[in-house]
CSV table of N, CA and C in Angstrom, one decimal:
chain,number,residue,atom,x,y,z
I,1,UNK,N,-77.3,-190.4,-131.5
I,1,UNK,CA,-78.9,-190.2,-131.2
I,1,UNK,C,-79.7,-190.5,-132.6
I,2,UNK,N,-80.7,-191.3,-132.4
I,2,UNK,CA,-81.3,-191.7,-133.7
I,2,UNK,C,-82.8,-191.3,-133.5
I,3,UNK,N,-83.3,-191.3,-132.4
I,3,UNK,CA,-84.6,-190.9,-132.3
I,3,UNK,C,-85.2,-190.8,-130.7
I,4,UNK,N,-86.3,-190.1,-130.3
I,4,UNK,CA,-86.6,-190.0,-128.9
I,4,UNK,C,-87.4,-191.4,-128.7
I,5,UNK,N,-87.3,-191.7,-127.4
I,5,UNK,CA,-88.0,-193.0,-127.0
I,5,UNK,C,-89.5,-192.9,-127.4
I,6,UNK,N,-90.1,-191.8,-127.5
I,6,UNK,CA,-91.7,-191.8,-127.8
I,6,UNK,C,-91.7,-192.0,-129.3
I,7,UNK,N,-90.7,-191.9,-130.2
I,7,UNK,CA,-90.8,-192.1,-131.4
I,7,UNK,C,-90.8,-193.5,-131.8
I,8,UNK,N,-90.4,-194.5,-130.9
I,8,UNK,CA,-90.2,-195.8,-131.1
I,8,UNK,C,-91.1,-196.5,-130.1
I,9,UNK,N,-92.4,-196.6,-129.9
I,9,UNK,CA,-93.1,-197.1,-128.9
I,9,UNK,C,-92.9,-198.6,-128.8
I,10,UNK,N,-93.3,-199.3,-127.7
I,10,UNK,CA,-93.0,-200.8,-127.5
I,10,UNK,C,-93.9,-201.5,-128.6
I,11,UNK,N,-93.1,-202.4,-129.3
I,11,UNK,CA,-93.4,-203.2,-130.4
I,11,UNK,C,-93.4,-202.6,-131.6
I,12,UNK,N,-92.7,-201.4,-131.9
I,12,UNK,CA,-92.5,-200.8,-133.1
I,12,UNK,C,-91.1,-200.6,-133.4
I,13,UNK,N,-90.6,-200.4,-134.6
I,13,UNK,CA,-89.3,-200.3,-135.1
I,13,UNK,C,-89.2,-199.0,-135.9
I,14,UNK,N,-87.9,-198.7,-136.1
I,14,UNK,CA,-87.7,-197.6,-137.0
I,14,UNK,C,-86.4,-197.7,-137.9
I,15,UNK,N,-86.3,-197.3,-138.9
I,15,UNK,CA,-85.4,-197.4,-140.0
I,15,UNK,C,-84.5,-196.1,-139.7
I,16,UNK,N,-83.2,-195.9,-139.4
I,16,UNK,CA,-82.4,-194.9,-139.4
I,16,UNK,C,-81.0,-195.2,-140.3
I,17,UNK,N,-80.4,-194.0,-140.4
I,17,UNK,CA,-79.2,-194.2,-141.1
I,17,UNK,C,-78.0,-193.7,-140.0
I,18,UNK,N,-77.0,-194.6,-140.0
I,18,UNK,CA,-75.9,-194.1,-139.1
I,18,UNK,C,-74.6,-194.8,-139.7
I,19,UNK,N,-73.7,-193.9,-139.7
I,19,UNK,CA,-72.2,-194.1,-140.3
I,19,UNK,C,-72.3,-194.9,-141.5
I,20,UNK,N,-73.3,-194.2,-142.5
I,20,UNK,CA,-73.6,-194.8,-143.7
I,20,UNK,C,-74.3,-196.1,-144.0
I,21,UNK,N,-74.8,-196.7,-142.6
I,21,UNK,CA,-75.5,-197.9,-142.9
I,21,UNK,C,-76.8,-197.7,-142.6
I,22,UNK,N,-77.8,-198.4,-143.2
I,22,UNK,CA,-79.1,-198.6,-142.8
I,22,UNK,C,-79.3,-199.5,-141.6
I,23,UNK,N,-79.9,-199.2,-140.6
I,23,UNK,CA,-80.0,-199.9,-139.2
I,23,UNK,C,-81.5,-199.7,-138.9
I,24,UNK,N,-82.0,-200.8,-138.4
I,24,UNK,CA,-83.6,-201.0,-138.1
I,24,UNK,C,-83.4,-201.1,-136.4
I,25,UNK,N,-84.1,-200.3,-135.7
I,25,UNK,CA,-84.0,-200.2,-134.4
I,25,UNK,C,-85.4,-200.5,-133.7
I,26,UNK,N,-85.4,-201.6,-132.9
I,26,UNK,CA,-86.8,-202.3,-132.3
I,26,UNK,C,-86.8,-202.0,-130.8
I,27,UNK,N,-88.1,-201.7,-130.3
I,27,UNK,CA,-88.3,-201.5,-129.1
I,27,UNK,C,-89.3,-202.7,-128.5
I,28,UNK,N,-88.5,-203.6,-127.9
I,28,UNK,CA,-89.1,-204.7,-127.2
I,28,UNK,C,-89.3,-204.6,-125.7
I,29,UNK,N,-90.6,-204.2,-125.5
I,29,UNK,CA,-91.1,-203.7,-124.3
I,29,UNK,C,-90.3,-202.6,-123.3
I,30,UNK,N,-89.6,-201.9,-124.2
I,30,UNK,CA,-88.7,-200.7,-123.5
I,30,UNK,C,-87.4,-201.0,-123.5
I,31,UNK,N,-86.9,-202.3,-124.1
I,31,UNK,CA,-85.7,-202.6,-124.2
I,31,UNK,C,-85.4,-202.4,-125.8
I,32,UNK,N,-84.4,-201.7,-126.2
I,32,UNK,CA,-83.9,-201.3,-127.5
I,32,UNK,C,-82.9,-202.2,-128.2
I,33,UNK,N,-83.1,-202.7,-129.2
I,33,UNK,CA,-82.2,-203.5,-130.1
I,33,UNK,C,-82.1,-202.8,-131.5
I,34,UNK,N,-80.7,-202.9,-132.1
I,34,UNK,CA,-80.6,-202.4,-133.4
I,34,UNK,C,-79.8,-203.5,-134.2
I,35,UNK,N,-80.3,-203.6,-135.6
I,35,UNK,CA,-79.8,-204.6,-136.4
I,35,UNK,C,-79.4,-203.9,-137.9
I,36,UNK,N,-78.5,-204.5,-138.5
I,36,UNK,CA,-78.3,-204.0,-139.9
I,36,UNK,C,-79.6,-204.3,-140.6
I,37,UNK,N,-80.0,-203.4,-141.4
I,37,UNK,CA,-81.4,-203.7,-142.1
I,37,UNK,C,-81.1,-204.4,-143.5
I,38,UNK,N,-80.4,-205.5,-143.3
I,38,UNK,CA,-80.0,-206.3,-144.5
I,38,UNK,C,-79.9,-208.0,-144.1
I,39,UNK,N,-80.6,-208.7,-144.8
I,39,UNK,CA,-80.7,-210.2,-144.6
I,39,UNK,C,-79.2,-210.5,-145.2
I,40,UNK,N,-78.6,-211.5,-144.3
I,40,UNK,CA,-77.4,-212.0,-144.8
I,40,UNK,C,-77.4,-213.0,-146.0
I,41,UNK,N,-78.6,-213.6,-146.2
I,41,UNK,CA,-78.9,-214.6,-147.2
I,41,UNK,C,-78.9,-213.9,-148.6
I,42,UNK,N,-79.7,-212.9,-149.1
I,42,UNK,CA,-79.4,-212.3,-150.3
I,42,UNK,C,-79.7,-210.7,-150.2
I,43,UNK,N,-79.6,-210.1,-148.9
I,43,UNK,CA,-79.5,-208.8,-148.9
I,43,UNK,C,-81.1,-208.2,-148.8
I,44,UNK,N,-81.9,-208.9,-148.5
I,44,UNK,CA,-83.2,-208.5,-148.3
I,44,UNK,C,-83.6,-207.3,-147.1
I,45,UNK,N,-84.5,-206.5,-147.2
I,45,UNK,CA,-84.7,-205.4,-146.2
I,45,UNK,C,-85.3,-206.0,-145.0
I,46,UNK,N,-84.5,-206.2,-143.9
I,46,UNK,CA,-85.2,-206.9,-142.8
I,46,UNK,C,-86.2,-205.8,-142.1
I,47,UNK,N,-86.3,-204.4,-142.4
I,47,UNK,CA,-87.1,-203.7,-141.8
I,47,UNK,C,-88.6,-203.9,-142.3
I,48,UNK,N,-88.7,-204.6,-143.5
I,48,UNK,CA,-90.0,-204.9,-143.9
I,48,UNK,C,-90.5,-206.4,-143.7
I,49,UNK,N,-89.6,-206.9,-142.7
I,49,UNK,CA,-90.1,-208.3,-142.3
I,49,UNK,C,-91.1,-208.4,-141.3
I,50,UNK,N,-91.7,-209.5,-141.1
I,50,UNK,CA,-92.7,-209.8,-140.0
I,50,UNK,C,-92.0,-210.1,-138.7
I,51,UNK,N,-92.5,-209.4,-137.7
I,51,UNK,CA,-92.2,-209.7,-136.2
I,51,UNK,C,-92.8,-211.0,-135.9
I,52,UNK,N,-92.3,-212.0,-135.1
I,52,UNK,CA,-92.9,-213.2,-134.9
I,52,UNK,C,-92.3,-213.6,-133.5
I,53,UNK,N,-92.9,-214.9,-133.2
I,53,UNK,CA,-92.3,-215.4,-132.0
I,53,UNK,C,-91.6,-216.7,-132.2
I,54,UNK,N,-91.5,-217.5,-131.0
I,54,UNK,CA,-90.7,-218.9,-131.3
I,54,UNK,C,-91.8,-219.9,-130.8
I,55,UNK,N,-92.1,-220.8,-131.8
I,55,UNK,CA,-92.9,-221.9,-131.8
I,55,UNK,C,-92.0,-223.1,-131.7
I,56,UNK,N,-92.3,-223.8,-130.5
I,56,UNK,CA,-91.4,-225.2,-130.4
I,56,UNK,C,-92.2,-226.3,-130.1
I,57,UNK,N,-92.0,-227.6,-130.6
I,57,UNK,CA,-92.7,-228.8,-130.4
I,57,UNK,C,-91.8,-229.9,-130.0
I,58,UNK,N,-92.0,-230.7,-128.7
I,58,UNK,CA,-91.4,-231.9,-128.4
I,58,UNK,C,-91.9,-233.1,-128.9
I,59,UNK,N,-93.2,-232.9,-129.2
I,59,UNK,CA,-93.9,-234.0,-130.1
I,59,UNK,C,-94.9,-233.7,-131.1
I,60,UNK,N,-95.0,-234.5,-132.0
I,60,UNK,CA,-95.9,-234.0,-132.9
I,60,UNK,C,-97.6,-233.6,-132.5
I,61,UNK,N,-98.1,-232.5,-132.9
I,61,UNK,CA,-99.4,-232.2,-132.4
I,61,UNK,C,-99.2,-231.2,-131.0
I,62,UNK,N,-98.1,-231.2,-130.3
I,62,UNK,CA,-97.9,-230.2,-129.4
I,62,UNK,C,-97.0,-229.1,-129.6
I,63,UNK,N,-97.7,-227.9,-129.3
I,63,UNK,CA,-96.7,-226.6,-129.5
I,63,UNK,C,-96.8,-225.7,-128.5
I,64,UNK,N,-95.6,-225.2,-128.4
I,64,UNK,CA,-95.4,-223.9,-127.3
I,64,UNK,C,-95.0,-222.8,-128.0
I,65,UNK,N,-95.7,-221.7,-127.7
I,65,UNK,CA,-95.3,-220.5,-128.5
I,65,UNK,C,-94.9,-219.4,-127.4
I,66,UNK,N,-93.7,-218.8,-127.7
I,66,UNK,CA,-92.8,-217.9,-126.5
I,66,UNK,C,-92.4,-216.8,-127.3
I,67,UNK,N,-92.0,-215.8,-126.5
I,67,UNK,CA,-91.1,-214.6,-127.1
I,67,UNK,C,-91.7,-214.0,-128.1
I,68,UNK,N,-93.1,-213.5,-128.0
I,68,UNK,CA,-93.8,-213.0,-129.0
I,68,UNK,C,-93.1,-211.6,-129.6
I,69,UNK,N,-93.0,-211.6,-130.8
I,69,UNK,CA,-92.5,-210.3,-131.3
I,69,UNK,C,-91.0,-210.2,-131.2
I,70,UNK,N,-90.3,-211.1,-130.6
I,70,UNK,CA,-88.7,-211.0,-130.6
I,70,UNK,C,-88.0,-211.5,-131.7
I,71,UNK,N,-88.7,-212.0,-132.8
I,71,UNK,CA,-88.0,-212.6,-134.0
I,71,UNK,C,-88.4,-211.9,-135.3
I,72,UNK,N,-87.6,-211.8,-136.0
I,72,UNK,CA,-87.7,-211.2,-137.4
I,72,UNK,C,-87.6,-212.1,-138.5
I,73,UNK,N,-88.6,-212.1,-139.5
I,73,UNK,CA,-88.7,-213.0,-140.6
I,73,UNK,C,-88.3,-212.0,-141.8
I,74,UNK,N,-87.3,-212.5,-142.7
I,74,UNK,CA,-87.0,-211.7,-143.6
I,74,UNK,C,-88.2,-211.9,-144.8
I,75,UNK,N,-88.5,-210.5,-145.4
I,75,UNK,CA,-89.7,-210.6,-146.1
I,75,UNK,C,-89.2,-211.4,-147.6
I,76,UNK,N,-88.0,-211.6,-148.0
I,76,UNK,CA,-87.9,-212.2,-149.3
I,76,UNK,C,-87.8,-213.7,-149.0
I,77,UNK,N,-87.3,-214.4,-148.1
I,77,UNK,CA,-87.2,-216.0,-148.0
I,77,UNK,C,-87.5,-216.2,-146.8
I,78,UNK,N,-88.1,-215.6,-145.7
I,78,UNK,CA,-88.6,-216.1,-144.5
I,78,UNK,C,-87.5,-216.8,-143.5
I,79,UNK,N,-86.3,-216.2,-143.8
I,79,UNK,CA,-85.2,-216.5,-142.8
I,79,UNK,C,-85.5,-215.8,-141.7
I,80,UNK,N,-85.5,-216.4,-140.3
I,80,UNK,CA,-85.9,-215.9,-139.1
I,80,UNK,C,-84.5,-215.5,-138.3
I,81,UNK,N,-84.5,-214.3,-137.7
I,81,UNK,CA,-83.5,-214.0,-136.7
I,81,UNK,C,-84.0,-213.4,-135.4
I,82,UNK,N,-83.1,-213.6,-134.3
I,82,UNK,CA,-83.6,-213.3,-132.9
I,82,UNK,C,-83.2,-211.8,-132.9
I,83,UNK,N,-84.1,-210.8,-132.6
I,83,UNK,CA,-83.8,-209.5,-132.6
I,83,UNK,C,-82.8,-209.1,-131.4
I,84,UNK,N,-83.0,-209.7,-130.4
I,84,UNK,CA,-82.1,-209.5,-129.3
I,84,UNK,C,-80.7,-209.7,-129.7
I,85,UNK,N,-80.3,-210.7,-130.4
I,85,UNK,CA,-79.0,-211.0,-130.7
I,85,UNK,C,-78.3,-211.0,-132.1
I,86,UNK,N,-79.6,-211.0,-133.1
I,86,UNK,CA,-79.1,-211.0,-134.5
I,86,UNK,C,-79.0,-212.4,-135.2
I,87,UNK,N,-78.8,-213.4,-134.2
I,87,UNK,CA,-78.4,-214.7,-134.4
I,87,UNK,C,-79.7,-215.4,-135.3
I,88,UNK,N,-79.5,-216.3,-136.3
I,88,UNK,CA,-80.4,-216.9,-137.1
I,88,UNK,C,-81.0,-218.0,-136.1
I,89,UNK,N,-82.2,-218.4,-136.4
I,89,UNK,CA,-83.0,-219.5,-135.6
I,89,UNK,C,-82.3,-221.0,-136.2
I,90,UNK,N,-82.1,-221.0,-137.4
I,90,UNK,CA,-81.7,-222.2,-138.1
I,90,UNK,C,-80.3,-222.6,-137.9
I,91,UNK,N,-79.2,-221.5,-137.8
I,91,UNK,CA,-77.9,-221.9,-137.7
I,91,UNK,C,-77.3,-220.8,-136.8
I,92,UNK,N,-77.7,-220.6,-135.5
I,92,UNK,CA,-77.1,-219.5,-134.8
I,92,UNK,C,-75.7,-219.1,-134.7
I,93,UNK,N,-75.0,-220.5,-134.9
I,93,UNK,CA,-73.5,-220.0,-134.6
I,93,UNK,C,-72.6,-219.5,-136.0
I,94,UNK,N,-73.4,-219.8,-137.0
I,94,UNK,CA,-72.7,-219.4,-138.3
I,94,UNK,C,-73.5,-218.2,-139.1
I,95,UNK,N,-74.7,-218.0,-139.0
I,95,UNK,CA,-75.5,-217.1,-139.8
I,95,UNK,C,-76.1,-216.1,-138.7
I,96,UNK,N,-75.8,-215.0,-138.9
I,96,UNK,CA,-76.5,-213.8,-138.0
I,96,UNK,C,-76.7,-212.5,-138.9
I,97,UNK,N,-77.4,-211.6,-138.3
I,97,UNK,CA,-77.5,-210.2,-138.8
I,97,UNK,C,-76.5,-209.4,-138.0
I,98,UNK,N,-75.6,-208.5,-138.2
I,98,UNK,CA,-75.0,-207.5,-137.5
I,98,UNK,C,-75.9,-206.8,-136.5
I,99,UNK,N,-75.6,-207.0,-135.2
I,99,UNK,CA,-76.3,-206.3,-134.2
I,99,UNK,C,-75.5,-205.1,-134.0
I,100,UNK,N,-76.2,-203.9,-133.5
I,100,UNK,CA,-75.3,-202.7,-132.9
I,100,UNK,C,-76.1,-202.4,-131.7
I,101,UNK,N,-75.0,-201.9,-130.7
I,101,UNK,CA,-75.5,-201.7,-129.4
I,101,UNK,C,-76.4,-200.4,-129.4
I,102,UNK,N,-77.5,-200.4,-128.7
I,102,UNK,CA,-78.5,-199.5,-128.6
I,102,UNK,C,-78.7,-199.4,-127.1
I,103,UNK,N,-78.9,-198.0,-126.5
I,103,UNK,CA,-79.2,-197.9,-125.2
I,103,UNK,C,-80.0,-196.5,-125.1
I,104,UNK,N,-80.6,-196.2,-123.8
I,104,UNK,CA,-81.4,-194.9,-123.8
I,104,UNK,C,-80.4,-194.0,-123.0
I,105,UNK,N,-80.5,-192.9,-123.2
I,105,UNK,CA,-79.7,-191.8,-122.6
I,105,UNK,C,-80.5,-190.6,-122.2
I,106,UNK,N,-80.6,-190.1,-121.2
I,106,UNK,CA,-81.5,-188.7,-121.1
I,106,UNK,C,-81.0,-187.5,-122.1
I,107,UNK,N,-81.9,-187.0,-122.5
I,107,UNK,CA,-81.6,-185.8,-123.6
I,107,UNK,C,-80.7,-184.8,-123.1
I,108,UNK,N,-80.8,-184.5,-121.7
I,108,UNK,CA,-79.8,-183.4,-121.3
I,108,UNK,C,-78.3,-183.9,-121.3
I,109,UNK,N,-78.2,-185.1,-121.4
I,109,UNK,CA,-76.6,-185.8,-121.5
I,109,UNK,C,-76.1,-185.7,-122.8
I,110,UNK,N,-77.1,-185.6,-123.8
I,110,UNK,CA,-76.8,-185.7,-125.1
I,110,UNK,C,-76.6,-184.4,-126.0
I,111,UNK,N,-77.6,-183.5,-125.5
I,111,UNK,CA,-77.5,-182.2,-126.1
I,111,UNK,C,-77.0,-181.0,-125.3
I,112,UNK,N,-75.9,-180.7,-125.5
I,112,UNK,CA,-75.2,-179.5,-124.8
I,112,UNK,C,-74.5,-178.7,-125.8
I,113,UNK,N,-75.3,-177.7,-125.9
I,113,UNK,CA,-75.0,-176.8,-127.0
I,113,UNK,C,-73.6,-176.0,-126.9
I,114,UNK,N,-73.1,-175.4,-127.8
I,114,UNK,CA,-71.7,-174.8,-127.8
I,114,UNK,C,-71.7,-173.4,-127.2
I,115,UNK,N,-73.0,-172.9,-127.1
I,115,UNK,CA,-73.1,-171.5,-126.5
I,115,UNK,C,-73.3,-171.3,-125.0
I,116,UNK,N,-72.6,-170.5,-124.6
I,116,UNK,CA,-72.6,-170.4,-122.9
I,116,UNK,C,-73.0,-168.9,-122.7
I,117,UNK,N,-73.9,-168.7,-121.7
I,117,UNK,CA,-74.4,-167.4,-121.5
I,117,UNK,C,-73.1,-166.8,-120.4
I,118,UNK,N,-72.9,-165.5,-120.7
I,118,UNK,CA,-72.0,-164.8,-119.8
I,118,UNK,C,-72.6,-164.5,-118.4
I,119,UNK,N,-72.1,-164.8,-117.2
I,119,UNK,CA,-72.7,-164.5,-116.1
I,119,UNK,C,-71.9,-163.5,-115.2
I,120,UNK,N,-72.5,-162.8,-114.2
I,120,UNK,CA,-71.9,-161.9,-113.4
I,120,UNK,C,-72.5,-162.0,-112.0
I,121,UNK,N,-71.6,-162.1,-110.8
I,121,UNK,CA,-72.1,-162.3,-109.7
I,121,UNK,C,-73.2,-161.0,-109.4
I,122,UNK,N,-74.5,-161.5,-108.6
I,122,UNK,CA,-75.3,-160.4,-108.3
I,122,UNK,C,-75.5,-160.5,-106.8
I,123,UNK,N,-75.8,-159.4,-106.2
I,123,UNK,CA,-76.3,-159.4,-104.7
I,123,UNK,C,-77.3,-158.3,-104.5
I,124,UNK,N,-78.2,-158.7,-103.4
I,124,UNK,CA,-79.0,-157.6,-103.2
I,124,UNK,C,-78.7,-156.7,-101.8
I,125,UNK,N,-78.9,-155.5,-101.9
I,125,UNK,CA,-78.4,-154.8,-100.9
I,125,UNK,C,-79.5,-153.7,-100.7
I,126,UNK,N,-79.9,-153.8,-99.4
I,126,UNK,CA,-81.3,-152.8,-99.1
I,126,UNK,C,-82.1,-152.5,-100.2
I,127,UNK,N,-82.9,-153.3,-100.8
I,127,UNK,CA,-83.7,-153.3,-101.8
I,127,UNK,C,-83.2,-152.7,-103.1
I,128,UNK,N,-82.0,-152.7,-103.3
I,128,UNK,CA,-81.3,-152.7,-104.7
I,128,UNK,C,-80.8,-153.6,-105.1
I,129,UNK,N,-80.8,-153.9,-106.4
I,129,UNK,CA,-80.0,-155.1,-107.2
I,129,UNK,C,-78.8,-154.4,-107.7
I,130,UNK,N,-77.7,-155.0,-107.5
I,130,UNK,CA,-76.3,-154.4,-107.8
I,130,UNK,C,-75.6,-155.5,-108.5
I,131,UNK,N,-75.3,-155.2,-109.8
I,131,UNK,CA,-74.5,-156.2,-110.7
I,131,UNK,C,-73.0,-155.7,-110.6
I,132,UNK,N,-72.3,-156.7,-110.5
I,132,UNK,CA,-70.8,-156.5,-110.4
I,132,UNK,C,-70.3,-156.6,-111.6
I,133,UNK,N,-70.0,-155.7,-112.5
I,133,UNK,CA,-69.2,-156.0,-113.9
I,133,UNK,C,-67.8,-155.7,-113.9
């Protein structure tokens, strides 16, 4: 568990430490993704990078913009990575940021304390409460 859902609203990110690693967690419209906070090029902190989209062109002068906020640009040398997969835009088969599985679970499933209250059977008889101990 790294944060509550409310602590990372849609479009936001949060840097956490887990298993001795700096990880940046992103909320893309309610879907959560986590990447190692280290660019594979020269180790730049990806958490300081700009979130951007995908711009494609079939012919000069015509552009299509899509996937707004789903790419991350390293602040040091502008290498771009797909937040959903960690793959680089320029060489997706060979260069990528390490992704980590991220998902949402209800708090009750995660937080169960070690303390248990001792219980006793209780019954009501003619307006008297009887505790059987």
